mmCIF file with all atom_site columns, C-alpha atoms in Angstrom:
data_model
loop_
_atom_site.group_PDB
_atom_site.id
_atom_site.type_symbol
_atom_site.label_atom_id
_atom_site.label_alt_id
_atom_site.label_comp_id
_atom_site.label_asym_id
_atom_site.label_entity_id
_atom_site.label_seq_id
_atom_site.pdbx_PDB_ins_code
_atom_site.Cartn_x
_atom_site.Cartn_y
_atom_site.Cartn_z
_atom_site.occupancy
_atom_site.B_iso_or_equiv
_atom_site.pdbx_formal_charge
_atom_site.auth_seq_id
_atom_site.auth_comp_id
_atom_site.auth_asym_id
_atom_site.auth_atom_id
_atom_site.pdbx_PDB_model_num
ATOM 1   C CA . MET A 1 1   ? 55.909 -163.526 -116.165 1.00 0.00 ? 1   MET A CA 1
ATOM 2   C CA . ALA A 1 2   ? 52.728 -162.855 -114.159 1.00 0.00 ? 2   ALA A CA 1
ATOM 3   C CA . GLU A 1 3   ? 50.321 -165.734 -113.845 1.00 0.00 ? 3   GLU A CA 1
ATOM 4   C CA . ASN A 1 4   ? 46.806 -165.375 -115.247 1.00 0.00 ? 4   ASN A CA 1
ATOM 5   C CA . LYS A 1 5   ? 44.434 -164.608 -112.361 1.00 0.00 ? 5   LYS A CA 1
ATOM 6   C CA . THR A 1 6   ? 41.361 -165.942 -114.147 1.00 0.00 ? 6   THR A CA 1
ATOM 7   C CA . LYS A 1 7   ? 41.532 -169.732 -114.077 1.00 0.00 ? 7   LYS A CA 1
ATOM 8   C CA . GLU A 1 8   ? 38.970 -172.493 -114.124 1.00 0.00 ? 8   GLU A CA 1
ATOM 9   C CA . THR A 1 9   ? 38.056 -173.458 -110.573 1.00 0.00 ? 9   THR A CA 1
ATOM 10  C CA . ALA A 1 10  ? 36.086 -176.218 -108.865 1.00 0.00 ? 10  ALA A CA 1
ATOM 11  C CA . ALA A 1 11  ? 33.654 -173.668 -107.397 1.00 0.00 ? 11  ALA A CA 1
ATOM 12  C CA . SER A 1 12  ? 29.950 -174.331 -107.864 1.00 0.00 ? 12  SER A CA 1
ATOM 13  C CA . VAL A 1 13  ? 28.154 -172.496 -110.661 1.00 0.00 ? 13  VAL A CA 1
ATOM 14  C CA . ASP A 1 14  ? 24.850 -173.208 -108.892 1.00 0.00 ? 14  ASP A CA 1
ATOM 15  C CA . ALA A 1 15  ? 26.164 -171.590 -105.698 1.00 0.00 ? 15  ALA A CA 1
ATOM 16  C CA . TYR A 1 16  ? 27.349 -168.544 -107.680 1.00 0.00 ? 16  TYR A CA 1
ATOM 17  C CA . LEU A 1 17  ? 23.926 -168.179 -109.316 1.00 0.00 ? 17  LEU A CA 1
ATOM 18  C CA . ALA A 1 18  ? 22.070 -168.724 -106.013 1.00 0.00 ? 18  ALA A CA 1
ATOM 19  C CA . ALA A 1 19  ? 24.122 -165.947 -104.395 1.00 0.00 ? 19  ALA A CA 1
ATOM 20  C CA . ILE A 1 20  ? 22.878 -163.316 -106.887 1.00 0.00 ? 20  ILE A CA 1
ATOM 21  C CA . LYS A 1 21  ? 20.597 -161.223 -104.679 1.00 0.00 ? 21  LYS A CA 1
ATOM 22  C CA . ASP A 1 22  ? 18.351 -159.640 -107.298 1.00 0.00 ? 22  ASP A CA 1
ATOM 23  C CA . GLU A 1 23  ? 15.719 -162.215 -108.328 1.00 0.00 ? 23  GLU A CA 1
ATOM 24  C CA . GLU A 1 24  ? 15.344 -160.990 -111.932 1.00 0.00 ? 24  GLU A CA 1
ATOM 25  C CA . ARG A 1 25  ? 19.128 -160.942 -112.410 1.00 0.00 ? 25  ARG A CA 1
ATOM 26  C CA . ARG A 1 26  ? 19.412 -164.443 -110.899 1.00 0.00 ? 26  ARG A CA 1
ATOM 27  C CA . LYS A 1 27  ? 16.744 -165.741 -113.307 1.00 0.00 ? 27  LYS A CA 1
ATOM 28  C CA . ASP A 1 28  ? 18.472 -164.045 -116.251 1.00 0.00 ? 28  ASP A CA 1
ATOM 29  C CA . CYS A 1 29  ? 21.850 -165.533 -115.317 1.00 0.00 ? 29  CYS A CA 1
ATOM 30  C CA . THR A 1 30  ? 20.316 -168.988 -114.871 1.00 0.00 ? 30  THR A CA 1
ATOM 31  C CA . ALA A 1 31  ? 18.689 -168.700 -118.330 1.00 0.00 ? 31  ALA A CA 1
ATOM 32  C CA . LEU A 1 32  ? 21.970 -167.400 -119.788 1.00 0.00 ? 32  LEU A CA 1
ATOM 33  C CA . THR A 1 33  ? 23.773 -170.426 -118.331 1.00 0.00 ? 33  THR A CA 1
ATOM 34  C CA . LYS A 1 34  ? 21.344 -172.750 -120.129 1.00 0.00 ? 34  LYS A CA 1
ATOM 35  C CA . LEU A 1 35  ? 21.569 -170.783 -123.403 1.00 0.00 ? 35  LEU A CA 1
ATOM 36  C CA . MET A 1 36  ? 25.374 -170.768 -123.405 1.00 0.00 ? 36  MET A CA 1
ATOM 37  C CA . ALA A 1 37  ? 25.635 -174.448 -122.455 1.00 0.00 ? 37  ALA A CA 1
ATOM 38  C CA . LYS A 1 38  ? 23.289 -175.360 -125.313 1.00 0.00 ? 38  LYS A CA 1
ATOM 39  C CA . ALA A 1 39  ? 25.054 -173.097 -127.832 1.00 0.00 ? 39  ALA A CA 1
ATOM 40  C CA . THR A 1 40  ? 28.598 -174.185 -126.917 1.00 0.00 ? 40  THR A CA 1
ATOM 41  C CA . LYS A 1 41  ? 27.856 -177.829 -126.046 1.00 0.00 ? 41  LYS A CA 1
ATOM 42  C CA . HIS A 1 42  ? 30.006 -177.322 -122.911 1.00 0.00 ? 42  HIS A CA 1
ATOM 43  C CA . PRO A 1 43  ? 28.899 -177.413 -119.287 1.00 0.00 ? 43  PRO A CA 1
ATOM 44  C CA . PRO A 1 44  ? 29.275 -174.244 -117.201 1.00 0.00 ? 44  PRO A CA 1
ATOM 45  C CA . ARG A 1 45  ? 32.396 -173.886 -115.067 1.00 0.00 ? 45  ARG A CA 1
ATOM 46  C CA . MET A 1 46  ? 33.513 -171.100 -112.757 1.00 0.00 ? 46  MET A CA 1
ATOM 47  C CA . TRP A 1 47  ? 36.529 -169.103 -113.925 1.00 0.00 ? 47  TRP A CA 1
ATOM 48  C CA . GLY A 1 48  ? 37.945 -167.130 -111.042 1.00 0.00 ? 48  GLY A CA 1
ATOM 49  C CA . SER A 1 49  ? 35.338 -166.124 -108.496 1.00 0.00 ? 49  SER A CA 1
ATOM 50  C CA . SER A 1 50  ? 32.831 -164.435 -110.774 1.00 0.00 ? 50  SER A CA 1
ATOM 51  C CA . ILE A 1 51  ? 32.904 -165.636 -114.395 1.00 0.00 ? 51  ILE A CA 1
ATOM 52  C CA . VAL A 1 52  ? 30.691 -168.482 -115.578 1.00 0.00 ? 52  VAL A CA 1
ATOM 53  C CA . GLY A 1 53  ? 32.580 -169.870 -118.563 1.00 0.00 ? 53  GLY A CA 1
ATOM 54  C CA . PHE A 1 54  ? 31.992 -172.528 -121.205 1.00 0.00 ? 54  PHE A CA 1
ATOM 55  C CA . GLY A 1 55  ? 34.702 -174.598 -122.836 1.00 0.00 ? 55  GLY A CA 1
ATOM 56  C CA . SER A 1 56  ? 38.331 -173.501 -122.852 1.00 0.00 ? 56  SER A CA 1
ATOM 57  C CA . TYR A 1 57  ? 41.228 -172.772 -125.158 1.00 0.00 ? 57  TYR A CA 1
ATOM 58  C CA . HIS A 1 58  ? 44.939 -172.222 -124.745 1.00 0.00 ? 58  HIS A CA 1
ATOM 59  C CA . TYR A 1 59  ? 46.413 -168.935 -125.942 1.00 0.00 ? 59  TYR A CA 1
ATOM 60  C CA . ARG A 1 60  ? 49.986 -167.795 -126.472 1.00 0.00 ? 60  ARG A CA 1
ATOM 61  C CA . TYR A 1 61  ? 50.912 -164.186 -127.258 1.00 0.00 ? 61  TYR A CA 1
ATOM 62  C CA . GLU A 1 62  ? 54.016 -163.074 -129.149 1.00 0.00 ? 62  GLU A CA 1
ATOM 63  C CA . SER A 1 63  ? 55.274 -161.674 -125.826 1.00 0.00 ? 63  SER A CA 1
ATOM 64  C CA . GLY A 1 64  ? 55.461 -165.236 -124.534 1.00 0.00 ? 64  GLY A CA 1
ATOM 65  C CA . ARG A 1 65  ? 52.532 -164.859 -122.150 1.00 0.00 ? 65  ARG A CA 1
ATOM 66  C CA . GLU A 1 66  ? 50.214 -167.835 -122.339 1.00 0.00 ? 66  GLU A CA 1
ATOM 67  C CA . GLY A 1 67  ? 47.347 -169.397 -120.483 1.00 0.00 ? 67  GLY A CA 1
ATOM 68  C CA . ASP A 1 68  ? 43.896 -170.893 -120.680 1.00 0.00 ? 68  ASP A CA 1
ATOM 69  C CA . MET A 1 69  ? 40.568 -169.083 -120.852 1.00 0.00 ? 69  MET A CA 1
ATOM 70  C CA . CYS A 1 70  ? 36.934 -169.935 -121.399 1.00 0.00 ? 70  CYS A CA 1
ATOM 71  C CA . LEU A 1 71  ? 35.659 -169.808 -124.981 1.00 0.00 ? 71  LEU A CA 1
ATOM 72  C CA . VAL A 1 72  ? 32.735 -167.600 -123.915 1.00 0.00 ? 72  VAL A CA 1
ATOM 73  C CA . GLY A 1 73  ? 31.280 -166.622 -120.589 1.00 0.00 ? 73  GLY A CA 1
ATOM 74  C CA . PHE A 1 74  ? 29.419 -164.092 -118.494 1.00 0.00 ? 74  PHE A CA 1
ATOM 75  C CA . SER A 1 75  ? 29.508 -162.429 -115.128 1.00 0.00 ? 75  SER A CA 1
ATOM 76  C CA . SER A 1 76  ? 26.826 -160.696 -113.099 1.00 0.00 ? 76  SER A CA 1
ATOM 77  C CA . ARG A 1 77  ? 28.339 -157.317 -112.252 1.00 0.00 ? 77  ARG A CA 1
ATOM 78  C CA . LYS A 1 78  ? 26.920 -154.481 -110.209 1.00 0.00 ? 78  LYS A CA 1
ATOM 79  C CA . GLY A 1 79  ? 24.959 -152.738 -112.958 1.00 0.00 ? 79  GLY A CA 1
ATOM 80  C CA . ASP A 1 80  ? 25.062 -155.134 -115.885 1.00 0.00 ? 80  ASP A CA 1
ATOM 81  C CA . ILE A 1 81  ? 25.700 -158.654 -117.047 1.00 0.00 ? 81  ILE A CA 1
ATOM 82  C CA . SER A 1 82  ? 29.057 -158.792 -118.829 1.00 0.00 ? 82  SER A CA 1
ATOM 83  C CA . LEU A 1 83  ? 29.279 -161.164 -121.804 1.00 0.00 ? 83  LEU A CA 1
ATOM 84  C CA . TYR A 1 84  ? 32.773 -162.316 -122.762 1.00 0.00 ? 84  TYR A CA 1
ATOM 85  C CA . GLY A 1 85  ? 34.234 -163.704 -125.972 1.00 0.00 ? 85  GLY A CA 1
ATOM 86  C CA . LEU A 1 86  ? 31.435 -162.874 -128.401 1.00 0.00 ? 86  LEU A CA 1
ATOM 87  C CA . SER A 1 87  ? 33.500 -160.542 -130.596 1.00 0.00 ? 87  SER A CA 1
ATOM 88  C CA . SER A 1 88  ? 35.307 -163.541 -132.075 1.00 0.00 ? 88  SER A CA 1
ATOM 89  C CA . ALA A 1 89  ? 32.121 -164.731 -133.784 1.00 0.00 ? 89  ALA A CA 1
ATOM 90  C CA . PRO A 1 90  ? 32.474 -164.519 -137.572 1.00 0.00 ? 90  PRO A CA 1
ATOM 91  C CA . GLY A 1 91  ? 30.055 -161.850 -138.774 1.00 0.00 ? 91  GLY A CA 1
ATOM 92  C CA . HIS A 1 92  ? 29.676 -160.354 -135.297 1.00 0.00 ? 92  HIS A CA 1
ATOM 93  C CA . GLY A 1 93  ? 29.785 -156.890 -136.872 1.00 0.00 ? 93  GLY A CA 1
ATOM 94  C CA . GLU A 1 94  ? 26.465 -157.647 -138.598 1.00 0.00 ? 94  GLU A CA 1
ATOM 95  C CA . LEU A 1 95  ? 24.936 -159.529 -135.656 1.00 0.00 ? 95  LEU A CA 1
ATOM 96  C CA . ILE A 1 96  ? 25.724 -157.091 -132.823 1.00 0.00 ? 96  ILE A CA 1
ATOM 97  C CA . PRO A 1 97  ? 23.397 -154.342 -134.164 1.00 0.00 ? 97  PRO A CA 1
ATOM 98  C CA . LYS A 1 98  ? 20.576 -156.916 -134.243 1.00 0.00 ? 98  LYS A CA 1
ATOM 99  C CA . LEU A 1 99  ? 21.193 -157.971 -130.635 1.00 0.00 ? 99  LEU A CA 1
ATOM 100 C CA . GLY A 1 100 ? 19.099 -155.286 -128.989 1.00 0.00 ? 100 GLY A CA 1
ATOM 101 C CA . LYS A 1 101 ? 19.858 -152.985 -126.090 1.00 0.00 ? 101 LYS A CA 1
ATOM 102 C CA . HIS A 1 102 ? 23.514 -153.357 -125.019 1.00 0.00 ? 102 HIS A CA 1
ATOM 103 C CA . ARG A 1 103 ? 26.778 -151.493 -124.547 1.00 0.00 ? 103 ARG A CA 1
ATOM 104 C CA . ALA A 1 104 ? 30.049 -152.620 -126.081 1.00 0.00 ? 104 ALA A CA 1
ATOM 105 C CA . GLY A 1 105 ? 33.310 -152.567 -124.168 1.00 0.00 ? 105 GLY A CA 1
ATOM 106 C CA . LYS A 1 106 ? 36.832 -153.322 -125.324 1.00 0.00 ? 106 LYS A CA 1
ATOM 107 C CA . SER A 1 107 ? 36.413 -157.087 -125.153 1.00 0.00 ? 107 SER A CA 1
ATOM 108 C CA . CYS A 1 108 ? 32.906 -157.652 -123.842 1.00 0.00 ? 108 CYS A CA 1
ATOM 109 C CA . LEU A 1 109 ? 29.270 -156.692 -124.192 1.00 0.00 ? 109 LEU A CA 1
ATOM 110 C CA . TYR A 1 110 ? 27.126 -155.390 -121.362 1.00 0.00 ? 110 TYR A CA 1
ATOM 111 C CA . ILE A 1 111 ? 23.411 -156.030 -121.045 1.00 0.00 ? 111 ILE A CA 1
ATOM 112 C CA . ARG A 1 112 ? 21.055 -155.013 -118.239 1.00 0.00 ? 112 ARG A CA 1
ATOM 113 C CA . LYS A 1 113 ? 18.614 -157.897 -118.653 1.00 0.00 ? 113 LYS A CA 1
ATOM 114 C CA . LEU A 1 114 ? 17.925 -160.709 -121.081 1.00 0.00 ? 114 LEU A CA 1
ATOM 115 C CA . SER A 1 115 ? 14.567 -159.255 -122.105 1.00 0.00 ? 115 SER A CA 1
ATOM 116 C CA . ASP A 1 116 ? 16.503 -156.334 -123.671 1.00 0.00 ? 116 ASP A CA 1
ATOM 117 C CA . VAL A 1 117 ? 18.132 -158.602 -126.270 1.00 0.00 ? 117 VAL A CA 1
ATOM 118 C CA . ASP A 1 118 ? 17.106 -160.964 -129.052 1.00 0.00 ? 118 ASP A CA 1
ATOM 119 C CA . LEU A 1 119 ? 17.890 -164.423 -127.642 1.00 0.00 ? 119 LEU A CA 1
ATOM 120 C CA . GLU A 1 120 ? 18.227 -166.020 -131.097 1.00 0.00 ? 120 GLU A CA 1
ATOM 121 C CA . VAL A 1 121 ? 20.888 -163.474 -132.064 1.00 0.00 ? 121 VAL A CA 1
ATOM 122 C CA . LEU A 1 122 ? 22.629 -163.958 -128.715 1.00 0.00 ? 122 LEU A CA 1
ATOM 123 C CA . GLU A 1 123 ? 22.613 -167.747 -129.109 1.00 0.00 ? 123 GLU A CA 1
ATOM 124 C CA . LYS A 1 124 ? 24.081 -167.436 -132.628 1.00 0.00 ? 124 LYS A CA 1
ATOM 125 C CA . LEU A 1 125 ? 26.833 -165.116 -131.365 1.00 0.00 ? 125 LEU A CA 1
ATOM 126 C CA . VAL A 1 126 ? 27.664 -167.553 -128.551 1.00 0.00 ? 126 VAL A CA 1
ATOM 127 C CA . ALA A 1 127 ? 27.677 -170.630 -130.812 1.00 0.00 ? 127 ALA A CA 1
ATOM 128 C CA . ASP A 1 128 ? 29.689 -168.943 -133.576 1.00 0.00 ? 128 ASP A CA 1
ATOM 129 C CA . ALA A 1 129 ? 32.251 -167.390 -131.193 1.00 0.00 ? 129 ALA A CA 1
ATOM 130 C CA . SER A 1 130 ? 32.758 -170.702 -129.421 1.00 0.00 ? 130 SER A CA 1
ATOM 131 C CA . ALA A 1 131 ? 33.201 -172.609 -132.684 1.00 0.00 ? 131 ALA A CA 1
ATOM 132 C CA . GLU A 1 132 ? 35.604 -169.983 -134.066 1.00 0.00 ? 132 GLU A CA 1
ATOM 133 C CA . LYS A 1 133 ? 37.845 -170.037 -130.983 1.00 0.00 ? 133 LYS A CA 1
ATOM 134 C CA . LYS A 1 134 ? 37.925 -173.853 -131.007 1.00 0.00 ? 134 LYS A CA 1
ATOM 135 C CA . HIS A 1 135 ? 38.928 -173.744 -134.681 1.00 0.00 ? 135 HIS A CA 1
ATOM 136 C CA . GLN A 1 136 ? 41.595 -171.029 -134.194 1.00 0.00 ? 136 GLN A CA 1
ATOM 137 C CA . HIS A 1 137 ? 43.241 -172.680 -131.215 1.00 0.00 ? 137 HIS A CA 1
ATOM 138 C CA . ARG A 1 138 ? 43.557 -176.316 -132.285 1.00 0.00 ? 138 ARG A CA 1
#
């Protein structure tokens, strides 16, 4: 069975954020770090080399594959900021349309900048998704 490549590391979140070249993106990711830490009540940790994650849970699939992953997280990608784990928020189907300008992927949301989204809606999605995953994976 292949090992999960995305694991919590001891790498510095501050160093990751400081290395983001675009100033506006760096400020957005720093603000997103604070928002997610507040909403999840977990400090930021690096997962792999490029995901800032909050909290963790253990999963096990019917196939036998298992591992650990952050409850929610984000990554600064080339064109967008990827937001992970928010689709597990109860009522996300009603909240996502209120979020603002974004694109939805298979398991993540993509935003260009924080000013494109409603931060209260984003914080609710983060808090609710985090709480739901903690509840599901006790």
